[in-house]
Coordinates of C-alpha atoms and ligand atoms in Angstrom, one line a residue:
X1 CA 100.0 99.7 104.9
X2 CA 97.0 97.9 104.2
X3 CA 95.7 95.1 105.9
X4 CA 94.4 92.6 103.3
X5 CA 93.2 89.2 104.5
X6 CA 91.8 86.6 101.2
X7 CA 89.2 84.6 102.0
X8 CA 89.6 81.1 99.6
X9 CA 92.9 80.8 97.9
X10 CA 92.3 79.1 95.2
X11 CA 92.6 80.3 91.6
X12 CA 91.5 83.5 92.1
X13 CA 92.7 84.4 95.7
X14 CA 95.8 83.3 94.5
X15 CA 96.1 86.1 92.0
X16 CA 95.2 88.9 93.8
X17 CA 97.4 87.7 96.2
X18 CA 100.0 87.4 94.2
X19 CA 99.5 90.8 92.5
X20 CA 99.1 92.6 95.2
X21 CA 102.7 91.0 97.1
X22 CA 103.9 92.5 93.4
X23 CA 102.8 95.6 94.3
X24 CA 104.1 95.9 98.2
X25 CA 102.1 98.0 100.5
X26 CA 99.9 95.3 101.9
X27 CA 100.4 93.0 105.2
X28 CA 98.7 89.9 103.5
X29 CA 97.1 87.1 106.1
X30 CA 95.8 83.8 103.2
X31 CA 93.2 81.8 105.0
X32 CA 91.5 78.5 103.6
X33 CA 90.1 75.5 104.9
X34 CA 92.5 73.3 102.6
X35 CA 96.4 74.3 103.7
X36 CA 97.0 72.6 100.6
X37 CA 96.0 75.5 99.2
X38 CA 98.4 78.4 100.8
X39 CA 101.4 75.7 98.4
X40 CA 101.2 78.5 95.0
X41 CA 101.1 81.7 98.0
X42 CA 103.0 80.8 100.3
X43 CA 105.6 82.9 99.2
X44 CA 103.4 85.7 98.7
X45 CA 101.4 85.9 102.3
X46 CA 102.7 87.8 105.6
X47 CA 101.1 84.8 107.6
X48 CA 98.4 81.6 106.6
X49 CA 95.7 80.2 108.7
X50 CA 92.8 77.7 108.8
X51 CA 91.0 80.4 111.5
X52 CA 89.2 82.5 110.3
X53 CA 90.0 85.1 113.3
X54 CA 92.8 85.9 112.5
X55 CA 91.4 87.4 109.8
X56 CA 88.9 89.9 111.3
X57 CA 91.3 92.8 111.9
X58 CA 91.8 92.9 108.8
X59 CA 91.5 96.6 106.8
X60 CA 90.1 94.8 104.1
X61 CA 88.7 91.3 104.0
X62 CA 88.4 89.8 100.2
X63 CA 85.1 87.1 100.0
X64 CA 87.3 85.2 97.6
X65 CA 85.8 81.5 97.9
X66 CA 82.8 80.2 95.2
X67 CA 79.3 81.2 94.9
X68 CA 77.9 78.3 97.3
X69 CA 80.2 78.6 99.8
X70 CA 79.4 82.2 101.0
X71 CA 76.8 82.0 103.1
X72 CA 79.1 79.8 105.0
X73 CA 81.3 81.9 105.4
X74 CA 79.4 84.5 106.0
X75 CA 78.2 82.8 109.0
X76 CA 81.3 82.5 111.0
X77 CA 82.9 85.9 109.7
X78 CA 81.9 88.5 112.5
X79 CA 83.1 91.6 111.0
X80 CA 82.9 95.7 113.2
X81 CA 81.4 98.0 111.2
X82 CA 84.9 100.1 110.3
X83 CA 86.4 97.1 108.6
X84 CA 85.9 96.8 104.2
X85 CA 84.2 92.8 103.3
X86 CA 85.4 92.7 99.3
X87 CA 83.5 90.2 97.5
X88 CA 84.0 88.9 94.4
X89 CA 81.7 86.0 94.2
X90 CA 80.1 85.6 90.7
X91 CA 76.0 87.1 91.3
X92 CA 76.4 87.1 94.9
X93 CA 74.8 90.4 95.2
X94 CA 76.1 93.7 97.6
X95 CA 72.5 93.0 99.2
X96 CA 72.9 89.2 100.3
X97 CA 76.1 89.5 101.4
X98 CA 75.4 93.4 103.6
X99 CA 72.1 91.2 105.0
X100 CA 75.2 89.0 106.9
X101 CA 78.2 91.4 108.2
X102 CA 78.0 95.0 110.0
X103 CA 81.0 95.6 107.2
X104 CA 80.7 98.0 105.2
X105 CA 80.8 95.7 101.4
X106 CA 82.2 96.2 98.3
X107 CA 81.5 94.0 95.1
X108 CA 84.3 93.0 92.5
X109 CA 84.8 91.5 89.7
X110 CA 88.0 90.9 89.0
X111 CA 90.3 88.6 86.6
X112 CA 93.3 85.8 86.7
X113 CA 95.0 89.2 85.5
X114 CA 95.5 90.1 88.8
X115 CA 99.2 88.0 88.9
X116 CA 100.4 90.3 86.5
X117 CA 99.2 93.4 87.9
X118 CA 97.0 93.8 84.1
X119 CA 93.6 92.9 86.0
X120 CA 90.9 94.6 84.0
X121 CA 87.7 95.1 87.9
X122 CA 84.6 96.7 87.5
X123 CA 83.4 97.4 91.0
X124 CA 80.2 98.8 92.4
X125 CA 80.0 100.3 95.7
X126 CA 77.8 103.3 97.1
X127 CA 81.2 105.8 97.9
X128 CA 84.4 105.1 96.7
X129 CA 86.2 103.2 98.9
X130 CA 89.8 104.0 99.1
X131 CA 91.7 101.4 100.1
X132 CA 89.6 99.2 97.9
X133 CA 90.8 102.2 95.4
X134 CA 93.9 101.7 95.8
X135 CA 94.4 97.6 95.2
X136 CA 92.5 98.5 92.0
X137 CA 94.4 100.7 91.1
X138 CA 97.9 98.3 92.2
X139 CA 96.3 95.1 90.1
X140 CA 95.5 97.1 87.0
X141 CA 92.8 99.3 85.2
X142 CA 89.6 99.3 87.3
X143 CA 85.7 100.9 86.0
X144 CA 82.7 101.7 88.9
X145 CA 79.3 100.6 87.5
X146 CA 76.2 100.2 88.6
X147 CA 75.7 97.0 90.5
X148 CA 73.1 95.6 88.3
X149 CA 76.2 95.7 85.7
X150 CA 77.6 93.3 87.4
X151 CA 76.4 90.1 86.0
X152 CA 77.1 91.8 82.0
X153 CA 81.2 92.6 83.6
X154 CA 80.9 89.2 85.1
X155 CA 80.6 88.2 81.2
X156 CA 83.2 90.7 79.4
X157 CA 86.0 90.7 82.2
X158 CA 85.7 87.9 84.8
X159 CA 85.4 85.3 82.2
X160 CA 86.4 87.4 79.2
X161 CA 90.4 85.7 79.7
X162 CA 89.1 82.3 79.2
X163 CA 87.6 83.5 76.5
X164 CA 90.6 85.6 75.2
X165 CA 93.0 82.4 75.9
X166 CA 90.4 80.0 73.3
X167 CA 91.5 82.7 70.9
X168 CA 95.0 83.1 71.2
X169 CA 94.4 79.2 71.0
X170 CA 93.4 79.1 68.1
X171 CA 95.2 80.7 66.3
X172 CA 98.4 79.7 67.6
X173 CA 97.7 76.0 67.1
X174 CA 96.8 77.0 63.7
X175 CA 100.1 78.9 62.8
X176 CA 101.8 75.5 64.2
X177 CA 99.6 73.7 61.6
X178 CA 101.5 75.2 59.6
X179 CA 104.8 75.0 60.0
X180 CA 106.3 77.4 63.7
X181 CA 107.4 75.4 66.8
X182 CA 104.5 76.1 70.2
X183 CA 107.3 78.0 71.7
X184 CA 107.4 80.2 69.3
X185 CA 104.4 80.7 68.5
X186 CA 102.6 80.8 71.5
X187 CA 105.2 83.7 72.0
X188 CA 103.8 85.6 69.1
X189 CA 100.1 85.5 69.6
X190 CA 100.6 86.2 73.1
X191 CA 102.2 89.5 72.5
X192 CA 100.0 90.3 69.5
X193 CA 96.8 89.8 72.4
X194 CA 99.0 91.7 74.4
X195 CA 99.9 95.1 72.1
X196 CA 96.1 95.0 70.6
X197 CA 95.2 95.4 74.1
X198 CA 97.8 97.4 74.9
X199 CA 97.5 99.9 71.4
X200 CA 93.3 100.0 72.4
X201 CA 94.2 101.5 75.7
X202 CA 96.8 103.9 74.7
X203 CA 95.2 105.1 71.4
X204 CA 92.0 108.0 70.5
X205 CA 91.4 105.6 67.8
X206 CA 87.8 103.4 68.2
X207 CA 88.9 99.5 66.7
X208 CA 87.5 99.8 63.1
X209 CA 90.4 102.4 63.0
X210 CA 92.3 100.1 64.1
X211 CA 91.9 97.0 62.1
X212 CA 91.8 99.3 58.9
X213 CA 95.4 100.3 60.2
X214 CA 96.6 96.5 59.8
X215 CA 95.4 96.2 56.6
X216 CA 97.3 97.9 53.7
X217 CA 96.0 97.9 50.2
X218 CA 96.1 94.3 48.4
X219 CA 97.8 92.7 51.7
X220 CA 97.5 90.2 53.4
X221 CA 95.0 91.2 56.5
X222 CA 92.6 92.1 54.1
X223 CA 92.3 88.5 53.0
X224 CA 92.4 87.1 57.0
X225 CA 89.5 90.0 57.6
X226 CA 87.2 88.9 54.5
X227 CA 87.7 85.3 56.1
X228 CA 86.6 86.9 59.7
X229 CA 83.5 89.4 57.8
X230 CA 82.0 87.2 55.9
X231 CA 81.3 84.8 58.4
X232 CA 80.1 84.3 62.2
X233 CA 82.3 84.8 64.0
X234 CA 81.3 87.8 65.8
X235 CA 77.5 86.6 66.7
X236 CA 79.1 83.1 67.9
X237 CA 81.6 84.9 70.3
X238 CA 79.1 87.5 71.5
X239 CA 76.5 84.7 72.1
X240 CA 79.9 82.9 74.7
X241 CA 79.2 86.8 76.4
X242 CA 75.6 85.8 77.0
X243 CA 75.8 83.0 77.8
X244 CA 78.0 83.7 80.6
X245 CA 76.3 86.8 81.3
X246 CA 72.8 84.2 81.8
X247 CA 74.5 82.3 84.1
X248 CA 75.6 85.1 86.3
X249 CA 72.1 85.7 86.6
X250 CA 71.3 82.3 87.3
X251 CA 74.0 82.1 90.3
X252 CA 72.7 85.5 92.1
X253 CA 68.7 83.7 91.4
X254 CA 70.4 80.8 93.6
X255 CA 72.3 83.2 96.0
X256 CA 69.1 85.7 96.4
X257 CA 67.3 82.1 97.1
X258 CA 69.5 81.0 99.5
X259 CA 70.1 77.4 97.6
X260 CA 74.0 75.9 98.5
Ligands
NAI301 N1 88.2 82.4 88.6 C1 88.5 83.0 88.0 O1 89.2 83.5 86.7 C2 87.6 85.1 88.7 C3 87.2 83.5 90.4 N2 85.4 84.5 90.8 C4 85.6 84.2 91.6 O2 86.7 84.5 92.8 C5 86.2 83.4 93.4 C6 86.7 82.3 93.3 O3 86.4 81.2 92.4 P1 88.1 80.4 92.1 O4 89.0 81.3 92.8 O5 88.5 80.5 90.9 O6 87.6 79.0 92.9 P2 89.0 77.8 93.3 O7 88.0 76.8 93.4 O8 90.1 77.5 93.0 O9 89.3 78.3 94.6 C7 87.8 78.1 95.8 C8 88.9 78.1 97.5 O10 88.1 78.8 98.5 C9 88.5 77.1 99.4 N3 87.1 76.9 100.7 C10 86.8 76.1 100.0 N4 85.1 76.0 101.0 C11 86.2 77.3 102.3 C12 85.7 77.8 102.9 N5 84.5 77.2 103.8 N6 86.4 78.6 104.2 C13 87.8 79.2 103.0 N7 87.8 78.7 102.3 C14 87.4 77.9 101.6 C15 89.1 76.3 98.5 O11 89.7 75.1 99.3 C16 89.5 76.8 97.6 O12 91.3 77.0 97.9 C17 84.8 82.5 92.9 O13 83.2 83.1 93.5 C18 84.4 82.9 91.5 O14 82.8 83.7 91.1 C19 85.4 85.8 89.9 C20 86.6 85.9 89.0 C21 87.3 85.6 88.2
LIG302 O1 83.0 81.0 85.8 C1 83.1 81.7 86.8 O2 82.2 81.6 87.8 C2 83.8 82.4 87.7 C3 83.1 83.9 87.0 C4 84.0 84.7 86.5 C5 85.6 83.9 86.4 N1 85.2 82.7 86.8

């Protein structure tokens, strides 16, 4: 049983709580300054609290507040050296957090799919942390990266779900325009993204080879792919990633400058 506290039960904190509760094997304390935040996770957390002292005895304390709130929480959060402080705030480095705590600091960029235990996460640590590794395994897939690559990971897997929702929405919307019922279009589009992603994860074939496998000669897919290949959509999608990565770097500058 791993004792986990989550500080900040908004979109990301509540997704983590829900996923960990689904997985089992965790005693979960949910802390927030706003009791309304508990509504979404009341059935998943073992305890909800507005008293920061209640998180002190947890094995792992997850810092899931907005980047500019991190310094405010750290001011009041006292953790012993044998605890793990897991920070997920975009742009906030381990160095910035470590300067304010005795706990071992691990930085993770998670994503919203923690809720369904399909999360893609990037982790930066000095040494593998058994509890964090267990949590990330239970919540989905994770990769270990150098911390200086956390900005691009933030764009790819942290912000990525929003980009995918957008693309999925664009495909579903056009299918609705062309006659499918909205519910059916959403199911077909979402399951198509899920199936395509699962295929990439399980297959040895690269993305180009997989595209070829869908394109029958003289068939339908190649007509659509020609539209994509002759457009600047690849560059635009890349630009979205770069814009998010740049914003992560700006947030890091703010965090290092102590701005709030
Ligand atoms: N939303 C997402 O998909 C992802 C978010 N993140 C990171 O997770 C962190 C949280 O983001 P969201 O959940 O989207 O924000 P949010 O705004 O949905 O939730 C923040 C929560 O923090 C609470 N809060 C505010 N001040 C507090 C304090 N002093 N002590 C305790 N709780 C406090 C708020 O009441 C709210 O419930 C951010 O640092 C973000 O960079 C990382 C990856 C993905
Ligand atoms: O938009 C944000 O800043 C956060 C970090 C990654 C996803 N959401």
